[in-house]
């Protein structure tokens, strides 16, 4: 059931989500959802809290599995929005969130806060993954930053991965903390939207220190770390990179090759030329950060 | 494969979770209850509820145990009327959560008017949301408290098959079963029920609507009580089928009336859940679980 887009305005995320549910949710639960959405739109607070909890039970918990075409439409409706890992229940929850009256920011925000504060695990995921679709993003930044303090990796990932909200809204300090924490808890960097656009010297400096400290302690360094270091590599970084390039694992060497290419200094070039085979793989575009990420976390 | 349908995991250590998983416990229900000291404000109740639906569920999953909970204002704290009012108002925010399988544990402690009021409000909520109810029966004046709870439940038109009456003993079992309720028994060392006595109860009443749990909490209690009781039943000639009913299947039938306590949840978790629940090992923090379990006395008296 594709959205008919006769005029030039792209469909809203809410319209898309509602349309995607149409063929996969039975009539009765869909009618239930529409009824709850209308109640939430009219300002009914307790309908919001109860329906938000009940939604997956009513409409189902199976994966949403949007098609490639649907994902394109999602991008068109909201750039960076990636619902490919969403469930049907999560889509329903997001529709409820999008129905909260938001013209007056204070009561709108108070309702969202109540949902965040009482959220169970799957609700937290739904809330954080809905962030890029919600109005008044500036009000939601502290909540997103706070969410990254979790010990639960899949909640961290709901904010940090496949989500355009951090790139668009985080200060440099908050962004850098997110990247650092990801490295500490073993969360991938590649799925972070904007990871290369938001490199910065302060982050690189912290990571260079961290990598150097790890190397001194003979501990492994997450290969993805070099992605943020490459463009700002200083003497310390180059020394560590040269050592890893010479004696590291295959994935470490690939990461260093990519970082050296990004550094674009003569010294970096020299190090790169010590391994002509990797340099040529690099030239042929065979090495990618996504590949490094996949290899680093494979097992 | 066993279920402990009444255990206060927040008070237990990761060692307990490891031993429970080894002993065959696949799922647990953690009822909202007293912390051992009074809560001074509704905020701490809010955070307790949110840890039951959040972090504790995550922590249990890291040991391969599916965690569910019940949400309610307990009888003791119903007596702090200002706190009680705020907590009762908060319940709709938590009762609709995905892993909440009942309203509970509610009921009587001192049998005061305030306790009765909180019980009645929560019975109405359970009816409205079509959720089962878990009833805590008092330690003192148990028989009268149990009967009074059932009278009130019937007055509110809540069907007995939707209600688990917990912490039964030899005195209360017959009436509870006769009136059509699920009868749960807490195997709790020294104070509540011993497992040898439990064997006698199953011999007398059979396995229909009888449920065994540990109620293990911050007191001297045993998170392996369900498994030990099952072993004792088997060793004393109780049929395997009856052991499966009292230590596994009856709890599913009682609490899945919520639609939230289904065998499929732990037998074949959906790929999404598995990815979510078993990724990110923040509790173990890199240590390997120690699997050296000492042999322990199987009798709980
Ligand atoms: Zn209890």
Coordinates of C-alpha atoms and ligand atoms in Angstrom, one line a residue:
Chain A
X1 CA 0.0 0.0 0.0
X2 CA 2.2 2.8 -1.2
X3 CA 1.6 6.3 -0.5
X4 CA 0.3 8.2 -3.5
X5 CA 2.5 11.2 -3.9
X6 CA 0.8 13.3 -6.5
X7 CA 1.8 16.7 -5.2
X8 CA 5.4 17.7 -4.4
X9 CA 5.3 17.6 -0.6
X10 CA 6.9 14.4 0.6
X11 CA 4.8 12.2 2.9
X12 CA 5.3 12.8 6.6
X13 CA 6.9 10.0 8.7
X14 CA 3.6 9.5 10.4
X15 CA 1.7 9.0 7.2
X16 CA 4.4 6.5 6.0
X17 CA 4.3 4.5 9.2
X18 CA 0.5 4.3 9.3
X19 CA 0.6 3.2 5.6
X20 CA 3.1 0.5 6.3
X21 CA 1.0 -0.9 9.1
X22 CA -2.1 -1.2 6.9
X23 CA -1.2 -4.4 5.1
X24 CA 0.4 -6.2 8.1
X25 CA -1.9 -5.4 11.0
X26 CA -5.4 -6.9 11.2
X27 CA -8.4 -4.6 11.1
X28 CA -9.4 -4.8 14.7
X29 CA -6.0 -3.9 16.2
X30 CA -5.5 -1.2 13.6
X31 CA -8.9 0.3 14.5
X32 CA -7.8 0.2 18.2
X33 CA -4.6 2.0 17.3
X34 CA -6.4 4.7 15.3
X35 CA -8.8 5.2 18.2
X36 CA -5.9 5.6 20.6
X37 CA -4.1 8.0 18.2
X38 CA -7.2 10.2 18.1
X39 CA -7.5 10.1 21.9
X40 CA -3.8 11.1 22.2
X41 CA -4.3 13.9 19.7
X42 CA -7.2 15.2 21.7
X43 CA -5.0 15.5 24.7
X44 CA -6.0 12.4 26.6
X45 CA -2.9 11.7 28.8
X46 CA -3.8 8.4 30.3
X47 CA -4.7 7.0 26.8
X48 CA -1.2 7.9 25.8
X49 CA 0.5 6.0 28.7
X50 CA -1.7 2.9 28.5
X51 CA -1.7 2.7 24.7
X52 CA 2.1 3.2 24.5
X53 CA 2.4 0.2 26.8
X54 CA -0.2 -1.9 25.1
X55 CA 0.7 -1.2 21.5
X56 CA 3.0 -4.2 20.7
X57 CA 0.5 -6.5 22.4
X58 CA -2.2 -5.2 20.2
X59 CA -0.6 -4.8 16.8
X60 CA 2.2 -7.4 17.1
X61 CA 5.9 -7.5 17.9
X62 CA 7.2 -8.9 14.6
X63 CA 9.9 -7.0 12.6
X64 CA 8.5 -4.2 10.4
X65 CA 10.8 -5.2 7.5
X66 CA 10.3 -2.1 5.3
X67 CA 11.2 -2.7 1.6
X68 CA 14.0 -0.8 -0.1
X69 CA 11.4 1.4 -1.7
X70 CA 9.9 2.2 1.7
X71 CA 13.3 3.0 3.1
X72 CA 13.9 5.4 0.2
X73 CA 10.6 7.1 1.1
X74 CA 11.6 7.2 4.7
X75 CA 14.8 9.1 3.7
X76 CA 12.8 11.5 1.6
X77 CA 10.4 12.2 4.5
X78 CA 13.2 12.6 7.0
X79 CA 16.8 12.5 6.0
X80 CA 18.8 10.0 8.0
X81 CA 15.8 8.2 9.3
X82 CA 16.4 4.5 9.1
X83 CA 13.5 2.3 10.4
X84 CA 15.0 -0.9 8.9
X85 CA 15.4 -2.5 12.3
X86 CA 12.1 -1.5 13.7
X87 CA 9.3 -3.7 14.9
X88 CA 5.6 -3.3 14.1
X89 CA 4.9 -2.5 17.8
X90 CA 7.6 0.1 17.7
X91 CA 6.0 1.8 14.6
X92 CA 2.7 1.9 16.5
X93 CA 4.4 3.4 19.5
X94 CA 6.1 6.0 17.3
X95 CA 2.7 7.0 15.8
X96 CA 1.4 7.5 19.3
X97 CA 4.4 9.8 20.1
X98 CA 3.8 11.7 16.9
X99 CA 0.2 12.3 18.0
X100 CA 1.0 14.1 21.2
X101 CA -0.1 17.8 20.9
X102 CA 3.1 19.7 20.6
X103 CA 2.2 23.3 19.9
X104 CA 2.7 24.2 23.5
X105 CA 6.2 22.8 24.2
X106 CA 5.9 22.6 28.0
X107 CA 3.0 20.1 28.4
X108 CA 4.3 18.2 25.3
X109 CA 7.7 17.7 26.9
X110 CA 6.2 16.8 30.3
X111 CA 4.4 13.9 28.7
X112 CA 7.4 12.7 26.9
X113 CA 9.4 12.9 30.1
X114 CA 6.9 10.8 31.9
X115 CA 7.2 8.1 29.2
X116 CA 11.0 8.2 29.3
X117 CA 11.0 8.0 33.1
X118 CA 8.8 5.0 33.3
X119 CA 10.0 3.2 30.2
X120 CA 10.8 -0.5 30.1
X121 CA 13.6 -1.8 27.9
X122 CA 11.8 -2.0 24.6
X123 CA 10.0 1.2 25.2
X124 CA 13.3 2.9 25.8
X125 CA 14.5 1.7 22.5
X126 CA 11.3 2.9 20.8
X127 CA 11.6 6.3 22.4
X128 CA 15.2 6.9 21.5
X129 CA 14.9 5.6 18.0
X130 CA 11.9 8.0 17.5
X131 CA 14.0 11.0 18.5
X132 CA 14.7 12.2 15.0
X133 CA 11.0 12.3 14.2
X134 CA 9.9 14.3 17.2
X135 CA 9.2 18.1 17.3
X136 CA 11.3 20.4 19.5
X137 CA 14.5 18.4 19.3
X138 CA 16.3 21.1 21.4
X139 CA 14.2 20.0 24.4
X140 CA 15.2 16.3 23.9
X141 CA 19.0 16.7 23.8
X142 CA 19.6 16.3 27.5
X143 CA 17.4 13.2 27.5
X144 CA 19.4 11.7 24.6
X145 CA 22.7 12.4 26.4
X146 CA 21.5 10.9 29.6
X147 CA 20.3 7.8 27.7
X148 CA 23.9 7.2 26.6
X149 CA 24.9 6.8 30.2
X150 CA 23.1 3.4 30.3
X151 CA 24.8 0.1 30.9
X152 CA 22.5 -1.6 28.5
X153 CA 24.2 -1.8 25.1
X154 CA 21.2 -2.0 23.0
X155 CA 19.7 1.1 24.5
X156 CA 23.0 2.9 23.9
X157 CA 22.8 1.7 20.3
X158 CA 19.2 3.0 19.9
X159 CA 20.6 6.5 20.3
X160 CA 24.1 6.2 18.8
X161 CA 23.4 3.9 15.8
X162 CA 21.4 4.5 12.6
X163 CA 20.1 7.7 14.3
X164 CA 20.6 11.2 12.8
X165 CA 19.7 12.9 16.1
X166 CA 23.2 13.0 17.7
X167 CA 24.9 14.4 14.6
X168 CA 22.3 17.1 14.2
X169 CA 21.9 18.1 17.9
X170 CA 24.9 17.2 20.0
X171 CA 27.5 19.7 21.0
X172 CA 31.1 18.7 20.2
X173 CA 31.7 17.6 23.8
X174 CA 28.5 15.4 23.9
X175 CA 29.4 13.9 20.5
X176 CA 32.9 13.1 21.6
X177 CA 31.7 11.4 24.8
X178 CA 29.4 9.3 22.8
X179 CA 32.2 8.1 20.6
X180 CA 34.5 7.4 23.6
X181 CA 31.9 5.5 25.5
X182 CA 31.2 3.4 22.4
X183 CA 34.8 2.4 22.3
X184 CA 34.8 1.6 26.0
X185 CA 31.7 -0.6 25.9
X186 CA 32.5 -2.3 22.6
X187 CA 29.8 -0.6 20.5
X188 CA 30.5 -0.2 16.8
X189 CA 31.3 3.3 15.4
X190 CA 30.5 2.6 11.8
X191 CA 26.7 2.7 12.3
X192 CA 26.9 6.2 13.8
X193 CA 25.4 8.7 11.3
X194 CA 27.9 11.5 10.7
X195 CA 30.9 9.7 12.1
X196 CA 33.2 11.1 9.5
X197 CA 31.6 14.6 9.3
X198 CA 32.0 15.1 13.0
X199 CA 35.6 14.3 13.4
X200 CA 37.4 17.0 15.4
X201 CA 40.8 17.7 16.9
X202 CA 39.6 17.4 20.5
X203 CA 38.3 14.0 19.9
X204 CA 41.4 12.9 18.0
X205 CA 43.5 14.1 20.9
X206 CA 41.6 12.1 23.5
X207 CA 41.8 9.0 21.3
X208 CA 45.5 9.4 20.6
X209 CA 46.1 9.4 24.3
X210 CA 43.8 6.5 24.9
X211 CA 45.5 4.4 22.1
X212 CA 48.9 5.3 23.4
X213 CA 48.0 4.2 26.9
X214 CA 46.5 0.9 25.6
X215 CA 49.6 0.2 23.5
X216 CA 51.9 0.9 26.5
X217 CA 49.9 -1.6 28.5
X218 CA 50.0 -4.1 25.6
X219 CA 46.3 -4.1 25.4
X220 CA 44.4 -4.2 22.1
X221 CA 43.2 -0.9 20.6
X222 CA 39.7 -1.0 18.9
X223 CA 40.6 -0.7 15.2
X224 CA 37.8 1.7 14.5
X225 CA 39.4 4.3 16.8
X226 CA 41.9 5.2 14.0
X227 CA 39.0 6.5 11.9
X228 CA 38.8 9.6 14.0
X229 CA 42.5 9.9 14.5
X230 CA 43.6 9.7 10.8
X231 CA 42.8 13.3 9.8
X232 CA 44.6 14.7 12.9
X233 CA 47.4 12.2 13.4
X234 CA 50.4 13.8 15.3
X235 CA 53.8 12.3 16.0
X236 CA 52.6 10.1 18.8
X237 CA 49.8 8.8 16.7
X238 CA 52.0 8.2 13.7
X239 CA 54.5 6.2 15.9
X240 CA 51.7 4.0 17.3
X241 CA 50.2 3.6 13.8
X242 CA 53.6 2.6 12.3
X243 CA 54.0 0.0 15.0
X244 CA 50.6 -1.5 14.5
X245 CA 50.9 -1.3 10.7
X246 CA 54.1 -3.4 10.9
X247 CA 52.9 -6.0 13.4
X248 CA 49.2 -5.7 13.9
X249 CA 46.4 -8.1 13.0
X250 CA 44.9 -8.0 9.5
X251 CA 42.0 -5.8 10.6
X252 CA 44.3 -3.5 12.5
X253 CA 46.5 -3.1 9.4
X254 CA 43.5 -2.4 7.2
X255 CA 42.4 0.3 9.7
X256 CA 45.8 1.9 9.9
X257 CA 46.0 2.0 6.1
X258 CA 42.7 3.8 5.9
X259 CA 43.8 6.2 8.7
X260 CA 47.1 6.9 7.0
X261 CA 45.3 7.7 3.8
X262 CA 43.1 10.2 5.7
X263 CA 46.2 11.8 7.3
X264 CA 47.7 12.8 3.9
X265 CA 51.0 13.9 5.4
X266 CA 54.4 12.8 3.9
X267 CA 55.2 10.7 7.0
X268 CA 51.9 8.9 6.7
X269 CA 52.6 8.3 3.0
X270 CA 56.0 6.8 3.9
X271 CA 54.5 4.4 6.4
X272 CA 51.9 3.4 3.9
X273 CA 54.5 2.6 1.3
X274 CA 56.1 0.1 3.6
X275 CA 53.3 -2.3 2.7
X276 CA 52.7 -1.8 -1.1
X277 CA 50.1 -4.6 -1.2
X278 CA 47.8 -2.8 1.3
X279 CA 48.5 0.5 -0.4
X280 CA 47.3 -0.9 -3.7
X281 CA 44.2 -2.5 -2.0
X282 CA 43.5 1.0 -0.7
X283 CA 43.8 2.6 -4.1
X284 CA 41.4 0.0 -5.5
X285 CA 38.9 0.9 -2.9
X286 CA 39.0 -2.5 -1.4
X287 CA 39.5 -1.3 2.2
X288 CA 36.6 0.5 3.9
X289 CA 35.7 1.5 7.4
X290 CA 32.5 -0.6 7.2
X291 CA 34.7 -3.6 6.4
X292 CA 37.0 -2.8 9.3
X293 CA 34.0 -2.6 11.6
X294 CA 32.4 -5.8 10.4
X295 CA 35.7 -7.7 10.7
X296 CA 36.5 -6.2 14.2
X297 CA 33.1 -7.3 15.6
X298 CA 32.8 -10.6 13.8
X299 CA 32.6 -13.7 15.9
Chain B
X1 CA 12.7 -26.8 33.3
X2 CA 11.2 -24.8 36.1
X3 CA 9.6 -21.4 36.8
X4 CA 9.9 -19.4 40.0
X5 CA 6.8 -17.3 39.8
X6 CA 7.5 -15.3 43.0
X7 CA 11.0 -14.1 43.7
X8 CA 12.5 -10.7 44.6
X9 CA 15.5 -10.7 42.2
X10 CA 16.5 -7.1 43.0
X11 CA 17.6 -8.4 46.4
X12 CA 19.6 -11.3 45.0
X13 CA 23.2 -11.5 43.6
X14 CA 24.4 -12.6 40.2
X15 CA 25.6 -15.8 41.9
X16 CA 22.0 -16.6 42.6
X17 CA 21.0 -16.0 39.0
X18 CA 23.8 -18.3 37.8
X19 CA 22.8 -21.1 40.2
X20 CA 19.1 -20.7 39.3
X21 CA 19.9 -21.0 35.6
X22 CA 21.9 -24.1 36.3
X23 CA 19.1 -25.5 38.4
X24 CA 16.8 -25.3 35.4
X25 CA 14.9 -22.0 36.2
X26 CA 14.0 -20.6 32.8
X27 CA 11.7 -17.8 33.9
X28 CA 10.8 -15.8 37.0
X29 CA 8.2 -13.4 38.1
X30 CA 9.3 -10.6 40.5
X31 CA 6.3 -9.0 42.3
X32 CA 6.6 -5.5 43.4
X33 CA 7.0 -5.5 47.2
X34 CA 8.4 -3.9 50.3
X35 CA 12.0 -3.1 50.5
X36 CA 12.4 -4.1 54.1
X37 CA 12.1 -0.5 55.2
X38 CA 9.5 2.1 54.4
X39 CA 9.9 4.2 51.3
X40 CA 9.8 7.9 52.2
X41 CA 8.3 9.2 48.9
X42 CA 6.6 8.1 45.8
X43 CA 9.7 8.9 43.7
X44 CA 11.5 5.9 45.1
X45 CA 8.5 3.7 44.3
X46 CA 8.6 5.1 40.7
X47 CA 12.2 4.1 40.4
X48 CA 11.6 0.7 41.9
X49 CA 8.9 0.0 39.4
X50 CA 11.0 1.2 36.5
X51 CA 13.9 -1.1 37.6
X52 CA 11.5 -4.0 37.7
X53 CA 10.5 -3.4 34.1
X54 CA 13.9 -2.2 33.0
X55 CA 17.3 -3.0 34.5
X56 CA 16.4 -6.1 36.5
X57 CA 14.8 -7.7 33.4
X58 CA 18.0 -7.0 31.5
X59 CA 20.2 -8.3 34.3
X60 CA 18.3 -11.6 34.5
X61 CA 18.5 -12.0 30.7
X62 CA 22.3 -11.9 30.9
X63 CA 22.1 -15.1 32.8
X64 CA 19.6 -16.7 30.4
X65 CA 16.6 -16.1 32.6
X66 CA 13.4 -14.5 31.3
X67 CA 12.2 -11.9 33.9
X68 CA 8.6 -10.7 34.3
X69 CA 7.1 -8.7 37.1
X70 CA 3.9 -7.7 38.8
X71 CA 3.2 -4.1 39.7
X72 CA 1.2 -2.9 42.7
X73 CA 1.2 -1.1 46.0
X74 CA 1.8 -3.5 48.8
X75 CA -0.3 -3.7 51.9
X76 CA 2.2 -2.4 54.4
X77 CA 2.8 0.8 52.5
X78 CA -0.9 1.3 51.9
X79 CA -0.9 2.5 55.4
X80 CA 1.1 5.6 54.5
X81 CA -1.9 7.2 53.0
X82 CA -0.2 10.1 51.3
X83 CA 2.3 7.9 49.6
X84 CA -0.4 5.3 48.8
X85 CA -2.4 7.9 46.9
X86 CA 0.5 8.9 44.7
X87 CA 1.5 5.3 44.0
X88 CA -2.0 4.3 43.1
X89 CA -2.1 7.2 40.6
X90 CA 1.2 6.0 39.2
X91 CA 0.0 2.4 38.5
X92 CA -1.5 3.0 35.0
X93 CA 1.9 4.2 33.8
X94 CA 3.4 0.8 34.6
X95 CA 0.7 -1.8 34.4
X96 CA 0.5 -1.8 30.6
X97 CA 4.2 -2.7 30.2
X98 CA 5.2 -5.7 28.1
X99 CA 6.6 -7.8 30.9
X100 CA 4.0 -7.0 33.6
X101 CA 1.9 -10.2 34.1
X102 CA -0.3 -9.2 37.0
X103 CA -1.3 -6.6 39.6
X104 CA 0.5 -7.6 42.7
X105 CA 1.5 -8.4 45.3
X106 CA -1.5 -6.8 47.0
X107 CA -3.7 -7.8 49.9
X108 CA -3.5 -7.5 53.7
X109 CA -0.8 -7.0 56.3
X110 CA -2.4 -5.5 59.4
X111 CA -5.9 -5.6 57.9
X112 CA -6.5 -1.9 58.3
X113 CA -9.1 0.2 56.5
X114 CA -6.3 1.8 54.4
X115 CA -5.1 -1.6 53.3
X116 CA -8.6 -2.5 52.3
X117 CA -9.0 0.6 50.3
X118 CA -5.8 0.1 48.3
X119 CA -6.8 -3.5 47.7
X120 CA -10.1 -2.5 46.3
X121 CA -8.7 0.3 44.0
X122 CA -6.2 -2.2 42.6
X123 CA -8.7 -4.9 42.0
X124 CA -10.8 -2.5 39.9
X125 CA -7.6 -1.6 37.9
X126 CA -6.9 -5.3 37.3
X127 CA -10.4 -5.8 36.1
X128 CA -10.3 -2.8 33.8
X129 CA -6.9 -3.9 32.3
X130 CA -7.9 -7.6 32.2
X131 CA -4.8 -8.5 34.3
X132 CA -4.4 -11.4 36.7
X133 CA -3.9 -10.6 40.4
X134 CA -1.3 -11.8 42.8
X135 CA -2.5 -11.8 46.4
X136 CA -0.1 -11.6 49.3
X137 CA -1.6 -13.2 52.4
X138 CA -0.6 -11.9 55.8
X139 CA 1.8 -13.6 58.2
X140 CA -0.3 -12.7 61.2
X141 CA -3.9 -13.7 61.3
X142 CA -3.4 -15.6 58.0
X143 CA -6.6 -17.5 57.8
X144 CA -8.9 -14.6 58.4
X145 CA -6.8 -12.3 56.1
X146 CA -6.9 -14.9 53.3
X147 CA -10.7 -15.4 53.6
X148 CA -11.3 -11.7 53.8
X149 CA -9.2 -11.1 50.6
X150 CA -11.3 -13.6 48.7
X151 CA -14.5 -12.1 49.9
X152 CA -13.4 -8.7 48.7
X153 CA -12.2 -10.1 45.3
X154 CA -15.6 -11.7 44.8
X155 CA -17.4 -8.5 45.8
X156 CA -15.5 -6.8 43.0
X157 CA -16.5 -9.4 40.5
X158 CA -12.9 -10.5 39.8
X159 CA -13.1 -14.1 38.7
X160 CA -11.2 -16.5 41.0
X161 CA -9.4 -18.1 38.0
X162 CA -7.7 -14.7 37.5
X163 CA -6.3 -14.6 41.0
X164 CA -3.3 -16.4 42.6
X165 CA -3.5 -16.5 46.4
X166 CA 0.1 -16.8 47.6
X167 CA 1.9 -17.9 50.8
X168 CA -0.7 -20.6 51.6
X169 CA -0.3 -23.2 54.3
X170 CA -2.1 -26.3 55.4
X171 CA -4.7 -24.2 57.1
X172 CA -5.7 -22.1 54.0
X173 CA -5.2 -24.5 51.1
X174 CA -8.5 -26.2 51.1
X175 CA -10.7 -23.1 51.1
X176 CA -8.6 -21.3 48.5
X177 CA -8.8 -24.3 46.1
X178 CA -12.5 -25.0 46.8
X179 CA -13.3 -21.4 45.9
X180 CA -11.7 -21.7 42.6
X181 CA -8.4 -19.8 43.0
X182 CA -4.9 -20.7 42.1
X183 CA -3.1 -21.6 45.4
X184 CA 0.6 -20.7 45.5
X185 CA 3.0 -21.9 48.3
X186 CA 6.1 -20.2 49.3
X187 CA 9.0 -22.5 50.2
X188 CA 10.8 -20.1 52.6
X189 CA 13.1 -21.5 55.2
X190 CA 12.0 -21.3 58.9
X191 CA 9.0 -19.0 58.5
X192 CA 6.6 -19.9 55.7
X193 CA 6.5 -23.4 54.1
X194 CA 9.0 -26.2 54.1
X195 CA 9.4 -28.4 51.0
X196 CA 8.7 -31.6 52.9
X197 CA 5.4 -30.1 54.0
X198 CA 4.8 -29.1 50.3
X199 CA 5.2 -32.7 49.2
X200 CA 2.5 -33.7 51.7
X201 CA 0.2 -31.0 50.3
X202 CA 0.6 -32.2 46.7
X203 CA 0.0 -35.7 48.0
X204 CA -3.2 -34.5 49.6
X205 CA -4.6 -32.1 47.0
X206 CA -2.9 -33.2 43.8
X207 CA -1.5 -30.7 41.3
X208 CA -4.5 -28.9 40.0
X209 CA -4.1 -25.1 40.4
X210 CA -1.2 -25.5 42.9
X211 CA 1.9 -23.4 42.4
X212 CA 5.3 -23.6 44.1
X213 CA 7.5 -20.5 44.5
X214 CA 10.5 -19.3 46.6
X215 CA 9.6 -15.7 47.5
X216 CA 13.4 -15.4 47.9
X217 CA 14.2 -11.8 48.9
X218 CA 16.4 -9.8 51.2
X219 CA 15.7 -12.3 54.1
X220 CA 17.2 -15.7 54.7
X221 CA 15.7 -17.5 51.8
X222 CA 16.6 -19.8 49.0
X223 CA 16.4 -19.0 45.3
X224 CA 16.7 -22.7 44.5
X225 CA 13.6 -23.6 46.5
X226 CA 11.5 -24.5 43.5
X227 CA 14.0 -26.9 42.0
X228 CA 14.8 -28.4 45.4
X229 CA 11.1 -29.0 46.0
X230 CA 10.7 -30.5 42.6
X231 CA 13.5 -32.9 43.3
X232 CA 12.1 -33.8 46.7
X233 CA 8.7 -34.5 45.1
X234 CA 10.2 -36.7 42.5
X235 CA 12.3 -38.6 45.1
X236 CA 9.1 -39.3 47.1
X237 CA 7.1 -40.8 44.3
X238 CA 5.1 -37.9 43.1
X239 CA 4.5 -38.3 39.4
X240 CA 6.6 -36.3 37.0
X241 CA 3.5 -34.7 35.5
X242 CA 2.4 -33.3 38.8
X243 CA 5.9 -31.9 39.4
X244 CA 5.8 -30.2 36.0
X245 CA 2.4 -28.7 36.8
X246 CA 3.2 -27.4 40.2
X247 CA 6.7 -26.1 39.4
X248 CA 6.2 -25.0 35.8
X249 CA 3.0 -25.3 33.9
X250 CA 0.4 -24.0 36.3
X251 CA 2.3 -20.7 36.7
X252 CA 2.1 -20.3 32.9
X253 CA -1.6 -21.0 32.8
X254 CA -2.3 -18.6 35.6
X255 CA -0.2 -15.7 34.5
X256 CA -0.5 -16.0 30.8
X257 CA -4.1 -14.9 31.2
X258 CA -2.3 -11.5 30.9
X259 CA -1.1 -12.5 27.4
X260 CA 2.4 -11.8 28.6
X261 CA 3.7 -15.0 30.0
X262 CA 4.0 -17.4 27.2
X263 CA 6.3 -20.5 26.9
X264 CA 7.3 -19.4 23.5
X265 CA 9.0 -16.3 25.0
X266 CA 11.8 -18.5 26.5
X267 CA 11.6 -21.6 24.3
X268 CA 12.0 -19.7 21.0
X269 CA 12.8 -16.1 21.7
X270 CA 12.3 -14.0 18.5
X271 CA 15.5 -12.9 16.8
X272 CA 14.9 -9.3 17.8
X273 CA 14.6 -10.1 21.5
X274 CA 17.6 -12.3 21.4
X275 CA 19.7 -9.6 19.9
X276 CA 18.5 -7.1 22.4
X277 CA 18.7 -9.2 25.5
X278 CA 21.9 -11.0 25.1
X279 CA 24.0 -8.3 23.6
X280 CA 26.0 -6.1 25.9
X281 CA 27.5 -7.9 28.9
X282 CA 27.6 -5.1 31.4
X283 CA 26.9 -7.1 34.5
X284 CA 29.5 -9.7 34.0
X285 CA 32.1 -7.0 33.1
X286 CA 34.2 -9.5 31.3
X287 CA 34.4 -12.1 34.0
X288 CA 33.3 -15.7 33.3
X289 CA 30.5 -17.0 35.5
X290 CA 31.8 -19.4 38.1
X291 CA 30.0 -22.7 37.5
X292 CA 31.3 -24.5 40.6
X293 CA 28.1 -25.0 42.5
X294 CA 28.5 -26.7 45.9
X295 CA 26.1 -29.5 46.7
X296 CA 23.6 -28.2 49.1
X297 CA 21.1 -29.7 51.4
X298 CA 17.9 -30.3 49.5
X299 CA 15.6 -30.1 52.4
X300 CA 14.2 -26.7 53.3
X301 CA 12.5 -26.6 56.7
Ligands
LIG1 ZN1 6.9 -11.4 47.8

